[in-house]
Short mmCIF file of C-alpha atoms in Angstrom, two decimals:
data_model
loop_
_atom_site.label_atom_id
_atom_site.label_comp_id
_atom_site.label_asym_id
_atom_site.label_seq_id
_atom_site.Cartn_x
_atom_site.Cartn_y
_atom_site.Cartn_z
CA ALA A 1 0.00 0.00 0.00
CA SER A 2 2.87 2.37 0.78
CA THR A 3 4.44 1.66 -2.59
CA MET A 4 1.17 2.34 -4.40
CA ALA A 5 0.68 5.63 -2.55
CA THR A 6 4.23 6.63 -3.46
CA MET A 7 3.61 5.63 -7.07
CA VAL A 8 0.50 7.80 -7.29
CA GLU A 9 2.34 10.84 -5.94
CA ALA A 10 5.29 10.22 -8.26
CA LEU A 11 2.88 10.05 -11.20
CA GLY A 12 1.69 13.53 -10.24
CA LEU A 13 -1.77 12.41 -9.16
CA THR A 14 -1.73 13.70 -5.57
CA LEU A 15 -0.91 16.96 -3.89
CA PRO A 16 2.75 17.17 -2.78
CA GLY A 17 3.57 15.14 0.32
CA ALA A 18 0.31 13.19 0.42
CA SER A 19 1.70 9.68 0.07
CA ALA A 20 3.35 9.11 3.45
CA ILE A 21 1.16 10.92 5.99
CA PRO A 22 0.46 8.46 8.85
CA ALA A 23 -3.16 7.44 9.33
CA VAL A 24 -3.26 8.92 12.85
CA ASP A 25 -1.73 12.27 11.87
CA SER A 26 -4.27 15.12 11.70
CA ARG A 27 -2.63 16.28 8.49
CA LYS A 28 -4.25 13.29 6.80
CA LYS A 29 -7.67 14.89 7.19
CA VAL A 30 -6.36 18.27 6.05
CA MET A 31 -4.84 16.66 2.94
CA ALA A 32 -8.16 14.95 2.18
CA GLN A 33 -9.99 18.29 2.36
CA LEU A 34 -7.41 20.03 0.18
CA SER A 35 -7.57 17.18 -2.32
CA GLY A 36 -11.34 17.43 -2.56
CA ARG A 37 -11.13 21.16 -3.24
CA ARG A 38 -8.46 20.62 -5.85
CA ILE A 39 -10.56 18.03 -7.68
CA VAL A 40 -13.32 20.61 -8.12
CA GLU A 41 -10.78 23.17 -9.34
CA MET A 42 -9.39 20.65 -11.85
CA VAL A 43 -12.85 20.19 -13.32
CA ARG A 44 -13.20 23.95 -13.75
CA GLU A 45 -9.71 24.18 -15.29
CA ASP A 46 -10.31 21.12 -17.50
CA LEU A 47 -7.05 19.61 -16.22
CA ARG A 48 -7.47 15.93 -17.03
CA LEU A 49 -5.55 12.79 -16.13
CA SER A 50 -4.69 12.36 -19.79
CA SER A 51 -2.60 15.53 -19.49
CA ILE A 52 -0.76 14.18 -16.45
CA LEU A 53 -0.34 10.47 -17.17
CA THR A 54 2.24 10.79 -19.92
CA ARG A 55 5.19 8.55 -20.64
CA LYS A 56 7.31 10.95 -18.55
CA ALA A 57 5.06 10.40 -15.54
CA PHE A 58 5.40 6.63 -15.77
CA GLU A 59 9.18 6.90 -16.05
CA ASN A 60 9.19 9.09 -12.95
CA ALA A 61 7.22 6.49 -11.00
CA ILE A 62 9.70 3.75 -11.97
CA VAL A 63 12.70 5.82 -10.90
CA VAL A 64 11.09 6.85 -7.61
CA ASN A 65 10.15 3.25 -6.83
CA ALA A 66 13.78 2.26 -7.20
CA ALA A 67 14.97 5.05 -4.92
CA VAL A 68 12.54 4.15 -2.13
CA GLY A 69 13.02 0.37 -2.48
CA GLY A 70 9.37 -0.12 -3.37
CA SER A 71 7.41 -3.27 -4.04
CA THR A 72 7.50 -5.40 -7.19
CA ASN A 73 3.71 -4.97 -7.25
CA LEU A 74 4.30 -1.54 -8.74
CA ILE A 75 5.23 -3.26 -12.01
CA ILE A 76 1.87 -4.93 -12.49
CA HIS A 77 -0.14 -1.86 -11.56
CA LEU A 78 1.84 0.55 -13.73
CA LEU A 79 1.70 -1.79 -16.73
CA ALA A 80 -2.06 -2.15 -16.30
CA ILE A 81 -2.65 1.60 -15.98
CA ALA A 82 -0.45 2.32 -18.99
CA GLY A 83 -2.28 -0.34 -20.97
CA ARG A 84 -5.64 1.22 -20.22
CA ILE A 85 -4.70 4.74 -21.28
CA GLY A 86 -2.57 3.84 -24.28
CA VAL A 87 0.91 4.73 -22.99
CA LYS A 88 3.59 2.36 -24.27
CA LEU A 89 5.30 0.68 -21.32
CA ASN A 90 6.92 -2.74 -21.07
CA LEU A 91 8.69 -4.91 -18.53
CA GLU A 92 12.16 -4.00 -19.78
CA ASP A 93 11.51 -0.32 -18.99
CA PHE A 94 11.56 -1.10 -15.28
CA ASP A 95 15.06 -2.54 -15.50
CA GLN A 96 16.47 0.03 -17.91
CA LEU A 97 15.11 3.01 -15.97
CA GLY A 98 15.41 1.78 -12.40
CA SER A 99 18.38 -0.56 -12.11
CA LYS A 100 21.03 2.17 -11.87
CA ILE A 101 19.09 4.33 -9.42
CA PRO A 102 20.60 4.45 -5.91
CA LEU A 103 18.59 3.39 -2.87
CA LEU A 104 17.89 6.50 -0.78
CA VAL A 105 15.25 5.43 1.74
CA ASN A 106 16.05 3.28 4.76
CA LEU A 107 12.69 1.51 5.03
CA MET A 108 11.78 -2.04 5.93
CA PRO A 109 12.25 -4.63 4.48
CA SER A 110 15.33 -3.24 2.71
CA GLY A 111 16.20 -1.07 5.73
CA LYS A 112 15.16 -0.60 9.35
CA PHE A 113 12.72 2.31 9.60
CA LEU A 114 8.92 2.57 9.25
CA MET A 115 6.76 4.75 7.02
CA GLU A 116 6.04 7.25 9.79
CA ASP A 117 9.78 7.76 10.28
CA TYR A 118 10.04 8.38 6.56
CA PHE A 119 7.23 10.94 6.66
CA TYR A 120 8.73 12.87 9.57
CA ALA A 121 12.11 12.84 7.82
CA GLY A 122 10.55 14.73 4.91
CA GLY A 123 8.86 12.04 2.84
CA LEU A 124 8.71 11.75 -0.92
CA PRO A 125 9.31 15.46 -1.67
CA VAL A 126 12.84 15.04 -0.29
CA VAL A 127 13.45 11.97 -2.46
CA ILE A 128 12.17 13.76 -5.57
CA ASN A 129 14.41 16.71 -4.81
CA GLU A 130 17.44 14.46 -4.27
CA LEU A 131 16.87 12.61 -7.55
CA GLY A 132 17.13 15.86 -9.48
CA ASP A 133 17.55 15.39 -13.21
CA ARG A 134 17.14 11.64 -12.92
CA LEU A 135 13.46 12.54 -13.03
CA HIS A 136 11.45 14.48 -15.59
CA GLN A 137 11.10 17.45 -13.26
CA ASP A 138 9.00 19.30 -15.83
CA ALA A 139 6.19 16.74 -15.60
CA ILE A 140 2.87 18.37 -14.74
CA THR A 141 0.95 17.35 -11.59
CA VAL A 142 -2.62 17.70 -10.32
CA ASN A 143 -2.07 21.15 -8.82
CA GLY A 144 -1.03 22.46 -12.23
CA LYS A 145 2.60 22.83 -11.17
CA THR A 146 5.60 20.78 -12.22
CA LEU A 147 7.34 18.19 -10.11
CA ARG A 148 10.25 20.59 -9.62
CA GLU A 149 8.02 23.47 -8.53
CA ASN A 150 6.29 21.28 -5.97
CA ASN A 151 9.39 19.81 -4.36
CA ALA A 152 12.33 22.20 -4.89
CA LYS A 153 12.24 23.48 -1.31
CA ALA A 154 11.84 20.07 0.36
CA GLU A 155 14.06 19.69 3.41
CA CYS A 156 15.37 16.46 4.95
CA PHE A 157 15.10 16.22 8.74
CA ASN A 158 16.80 12.84 9.22
CA ARG A 159 19.59 11.63 6.94
CA GLU A 160 19.57 8.24 8.63
CA VAL A 161 16.14 7.67 7.10
CA ILE A 162 16.54 9.47 3.75
CA ALA A 163 20.08 9.43 2.39
CA SER A 164 21.50 12.02 0.04
CA ILE A 165 22.17 11.20 -3.60
CA ASP A 166 25.90 11.57 -2.88
CA LYS A 167 25.85 9.05 -0.03
CA PRO A 168 23.12 6.52 -0.89
CA LEU A 169 22.31 3.42 1.14
CA GLN A 170 23.06 1.29 -1.92
CA PRO A 171 24.59 2.46 -5.21
CA GLU A 172 21.97 0.56 -7.23
CA ALA A 173 18.47 -0.57 -6.34
CA GLY A 174 15.47 -0.89 -8.61
CA ILE A 175 13.92 -4.10 -9.85
CA ALA A 176 15.84 -6.58 -12.00
CA VAL A 177 14.05 -8.12 -14.96
CA LEU A 178 15.25 -11.64 -15.72
CA LYS A 179 15.06 -13.57 -18.97
CA GLY A 180 15.83 -17.16 -19.91
CA ASN A 181 14.24 -20.42 -20.98
CA LEU A 182 12.33 -20.52 -17.69
CA CYS A 183 10.75 -17.10 -18.24
CA GLU A 184 10.65 -16.29 -21.94
CA ASN A 185 8.56 -13.17 -21.37
CA GLY A 186 10.32 -12.18 -18.18
CA ALA A 187 10.44 -12.50 -14.42
CA VAL A 188 11.39 -10.02 -11.70
CA ILE A 189 13.41 -9.88 -8.50
CA LYS A 190 13.93 -7.10 -5.97
CA PRO A 191 17.70 -6.95 -5.34
CA SER A 192 17.46 -4.60 -2.35
CA ALA A 193 15.44 -7.25 -0.48
CA ALA A 194 17.55 -10.23 -1.56
CA THR A 195 20.57 -11.92 0.03
CA PRO A 196 23.67 -10.79 -1.92
CA ALA A 197 25.29 -14.24 -1.73
CA LEU A 198 22.28 -15.80 -3.46
CA MET A 199 22.10 -13.35 -6.36
CA LYS A 200 24.25 -15.78 -8.34
CA HIS A 201 23.19 -19.30 -7.49
CA ARG A 202 22.74 -22.77 -8.94
CA GLY A 203 20.57 -25.24 -7.13
CA ARG A 204 18.44 -28.35 -7.30
CA ALA A 205 14.73 -27.72 -7.76
CA VAL A 206 12.28 -28.78 -5.08
CA VAL A 207 8.94 -28.49 -6.84
CA PHE A 208 5.49 -27.76 -5.47
CA GLU A 209 2.68 -28.02 -8.01
CA SER A 210 0.32 -25.74 -6.07
CA MET A 211 -0.16 -23.99 -2.73
CA ASP A 212 -2.03 -27.05 -1.46
CA ASP A 213 0.93 -29.23 -2.39
CA TYR A 214 3.28 -26.77 -0.69
CA HIS A 215 1.28 -26.71 2.56
CA ALA A 216 1.03 -30.50 2.57
CA ARG A 217 4.77 -31.17 2.19
CA ILE A 218 6.94 -28.19 3.14
CA ASP A 219 7.37 -29.23 6.78
CA ASP A 220 7.57 -32.96 6.13
CA PRO A 221 10.75 -34.03 7.97
CA ASN A 222 11.46 -36.45 5.13
CA LEU A 223 11.38 -33.74 2.43
CA ASP A 224 14.62 -33.94 0.44
CA ILE A 225 15.73 -30.32 0.68
CA ASP A 226 18.71 -28.31 1.89
CA ALA A 227 19.71 -24.64 1.90
CA SER A 228 21.26 -24.86 -1.58
CA CYS A 229 18.01 -25.98 -3.21
CA VAL A 230 15.66 -23.77 -5.22
CA ILE A 231 12.03 -23.81 -4.09
CA VAL A 232 9.75 -23.84 -7.15
CA LEU A 233 6.09 -22.96 -6.70
CA LYS A 234 3.68 -23.41 -9.62
CA SER A 235 0.06 -22.45 -10.28
CA VAL A 236 -0.06 -19.08 -8.51
CA GLY A 237 -0.13 -16.83 -11.58
CA PRO A 238 -3.03 -14.77 -12.97
CA LYS A 239 -4.87 -17.82 -14.35
CA GLY A 240 -3.42 -20.57 -12.16
CA TYR A 241 -4.58 -18.90 -8.95
CA PRO A 242 -7.08 -16.25 -10.13
CA GLY A 243 -6.05 -12.93 -8.65
CA MET A 244 -2.31 -13.78 -8.57
CA PRO A 245 -1.83 -13.82 -4.77
CA GLU A 246 1.13 -12.60 -2.74
CA VAL A 247 2.49 -16.06 -1.95
CA GLY A 248 5.80 -16.02 -3.83
CA ASN A 249 7.85 -15.57 -0.67
CA VAL A 250 6.76 -18.90 0.80
CA ASP A 251 8.17 -19.86 4.19
CA LEU A 252 11.25 -22.03 4.33
CA PRO A 253 11.01 -25.59 5.68
CA LYS A 254 10.85 -25.62 9.46
CA LYS A 255 13.73 -28.07 9.71
CA LEU A 256 16.01 -25.64 7.84
CA ILE A 257 14.85 -22.63 9.86
CA LEU A 258 15.77 -24.52 13.03
CA LYS A 259 19.26 -24.96 11.58
CA GLY A 260 19.59 -21.20 11.15
CA VAL A 261 18.79 -20.91 7.43
CA LYS A 262 17.29 -17.46 6.81
CA ASP A 263 16.90 -17.32 3.04
CA MET A 264 16.75 -19.55 -0.03
CA VAL A 265 16.12 -18.91 -3.70
CA ARG A 266 12.41 -19.20 -4.39
CA ILE A 267 10.75 -18.85 -7.78
CA SER A 268 7.10 -18.70 -8.81
CA ASP A 269 4.58 -17.09 -11.15
CA GLY A 270 2.97 -15.32 -8.19
CA ARG A 271 3.48 -12.00 -6.39
CA MET A 272 5.11 -10.93 -3.13
CA SER A 273 4.22 -8.27 -0.58
CA GLY A 274 6.39 -5.17 -0.51
CA THR A 275 6.97 -5.87 3.18
CA ALA A 276 8.54 -9.26 2.45
CA TYR A 277 12.23 -10.06 2.29
CA GLY A 278 14.20 -12.71 0.45
CA THR A 279 15.80 -13.88 -2.78
CA VAL A 280 12.49 -14.40 -4.50
CA VAL A 281 11.92 -14.53 -8.26
CA LEU A 282 8.37 -13.51 -9.13
CA HIS A 283 5.90 -12.90 -11.97
CA ILE A 284 7.36 -15.67 -14.18
CA SER A 285 5.77 -15.29 -17.59
CA PRO A 286 4.28 -17.23 -19.26
CA GLU A 287 2.83 -18.77 -16.11
CA SER A 288 2.63 -22.49 -15.46
CA ALA A 289 -1.15 -22.72 -15.86
CA ILE A 290 -0.95 -21.91 -19.58
CA GLY A 291 2.00 -24.16 -20.28
CA GLY A 292 4.92 -21.86 -19.62
CA THR A 293 8.26 -23.58 -19.04
CA LEU A 294 7.68 -23.30 -15.30
CA ALA A 295 5.00 -25.98 -15.73
CA LEU A 296 7.64 -28.37 -17.07
CA VAL A 297 10.11 -28.12 -14.17
CA LYS A 298 10.60 -31.44 -12.39
CA GLU A 299 11.99 -32.38 -9.02
CA GLY A 300 15.77 -32.59 -9.23
CA ASP A 301 16.22 -30.28 -12.23
CA PHE A 302 18.94 -27.68 -11.75
CA ILE A 303 18.17 -23.98 -12.03
CA GLU A 304 20.67 -21.16 -12.47
CA LEU A 305 19.97 -17.64 -11.19
CA ASP A 306 22.35 -14.86 -12.24
CA VAL A 307 20.84 -11.49 -11.35
CA ALA A 308 23.84 -9.45 -12.51
CA ASN A 309 23.45 -10.91 -15.99
CA ARG A 310 19.62 -10.91 -15.76
CA LYS A 311 19.45 -14.66 -16.30
CA LEU A 312 17.10 -17.39 -15.07
CA HIS A 313 17.86 -20.71 -16.72
CA LEU A 314 16.50 -24.23 -16.40
CA GLU A 315 19.31 -26.70 -17.13
CA VAL A 316 17.22 -29.02 -19.26
CA SER A 317 17.82 -29.58 -22.97
CA GLY A 318 15.46 -28.23 -25.58
CA GLU A 319 14.68 -31.77 -26.72
CA GLU A 320 13.71 -32.86 -23.22
CA LEU A 321 11.54 -29.77 -22.76
CA GLN A 322 9.75 -30.60 -26.01
CA ARG A 323 9.03 -34.10 -24.72
CA ARG A 324 7.72 -32.74 -21.46
CA ARG A 325 5.58 -30.17 -23.23
CA ALA A 326 4.02 -32.83 -25.44
CA ALA A 327 3.03 -34.78 -22.33
CA TRP A 328 1.80 -31.76 -20.36
CA LEU A 329 -1.92 -31.48 -19.68
CA PRO A 330 -3.52 -28.11 -18.88
CA PRO A 331 -5.28 -27.87 -15.51
CA ALA A 332 -9.05 -27.85 -15.30
CA PRO A 333 -10.60 -24.35 -15.28
CA HIS A 334 -11.24 -22.87 -11.84
CA ALA A 335 -14.78 -21.90 -12.83
CA SER A 336 -17.33 -22.74 -15.52
CA ARG A 337 -19.43 -19.60 -15.16
CA GLY A 338 -19.65 -16.19 -13.54
CA TYR A 339 -17.05 -13.50 -13.08
CA VAL A 340 -14.20 -15.90 -12.39
CA ARG A 341 -14.81 -17.56 -15.77
CA ILE A 342 -14.78 -14.15 -17.48
CA TYR A 343 -11.59 -13.27 -15.60
CA LEU A 344 -9.87 -16.51 -16.64
CA GLU A 345 -10.76 -15.96 -20.28
CA HIS A 346 -9.51 -12.37 -20.41
CA VAL A 347 -6.76 -11.85 -17.83
CA GLN A 348 -3.36 -11.05 -19.32
CA GLN A 349 0.00 -12.34 -18.17
CA ALA A 350 2.10 -10.58 -15.53
CA ASP A 351 4.41 -8.98 -18.09
CA GLN A 352 1.34 -7.18 -19.50
CA GLY A 353 0.00 -6.05 -16.13
CA ALA A 354 -2.38 -8.95 -15.37
CA ASP A 355 -5.26 -6.74 -16.47
CA LEU A 356 -8.25 -7.86 -18.53
CA ASP A 357 -7.51 -7.66 -22.25
CA ILE A 358 -10.97 -6.22 -22.92
CA LEU A 359 -10.01 -3.15 -20.86
CA ALA A 360 -6.73 -2.44 -22.62
CA GLY A 361 -6.52 0.46 -25.03
CA LYS A 362 -7.04 4.18 -24.69
CA SER A 363 -10.36 5.15 -23.12
CA GLY A 364 -12.88 7.44 -24.72
CA SER A 365 -15.93 5.37 -25.64
CA VAL A 366 -19.23 7.11 -25.02
CA VAL A 367 -22.47 5.33 -24.18
CA LYS A 368 -25.13 6.71 -26.50
CA GLY A 369 -28.90 6.50 -26.42
CA ASP A 370 -31.53 6.43 -23.72
CA LEU A 371 -30.82 4.40 -20.59
CA HIS A 372 -34.44 3.78 -19.61
#
């Protein structure tokens, strides 16, 4: 939720400083009142979202998300919004624009502070000011002013919480977009939340076909797994688990936790909460439920993760994958009628924003005729 609020402010869709005000702070109510007044003024001025949500605005949101160490969920939401209004945005943009941006905000899970500490340190206006020309500072916002005009005088009150651009917490943050035979259309990982030693790793796959399978076996004392293994979770993507839940950062086996293991490489076609930590590869596309390569992974296969080189590779020959694909059977639909059936028929893959394909494309249709 904090990432999404930050994203909206970075897009220029809130008044300056709105995104991080704590729920119990009286300034929250004041901001709500000011926002309501501004909405009425925007109608009178004919200042529309189409004038604000430009390609520049989306690029700003990607850069800001990297600087604050925001959630991977931002990717899906931004892609979906861009798809609905006709702005060209793709998965690679998140890597190209965000991977070289330094981490400036010391927030959990990448850091140690909470959102209220961030707000009292100065909040997003300070981050925007620090980023300088790394952002399109001339982008227009809802108050009719540019990003630069809104945030130029922002002052930091705690450098332990918000670092300067000259002394960042990490030289590079952002979200890494991976490619390989296991994720032809892409997968993502959040480096600032991962264990550095696992960013380049090769391990034996321990495969769970679904969340039910995972819950049934993960704490089995006889499960053949050690800290070097790669936990593979299938069937939690947009179609495989309608809604694409935040289950990608599954818990480690209890027997390994008791031995002091704190992190393992985990991969899935699902999502992960922005508050979660770990070396977790997410949003694998195409997902397993539609026959993506993830569906073909078997127990004992070896998987190579190389974040620096943006690589996720299943060490299985092309010939063997063809044989497995020929034998693969698609799962039964989750629903035969109703909204879930409509969702299953129209939901896009994660690399497209997991939105409904019937909603993609620039808006503007008008309903004509009498409605009674």
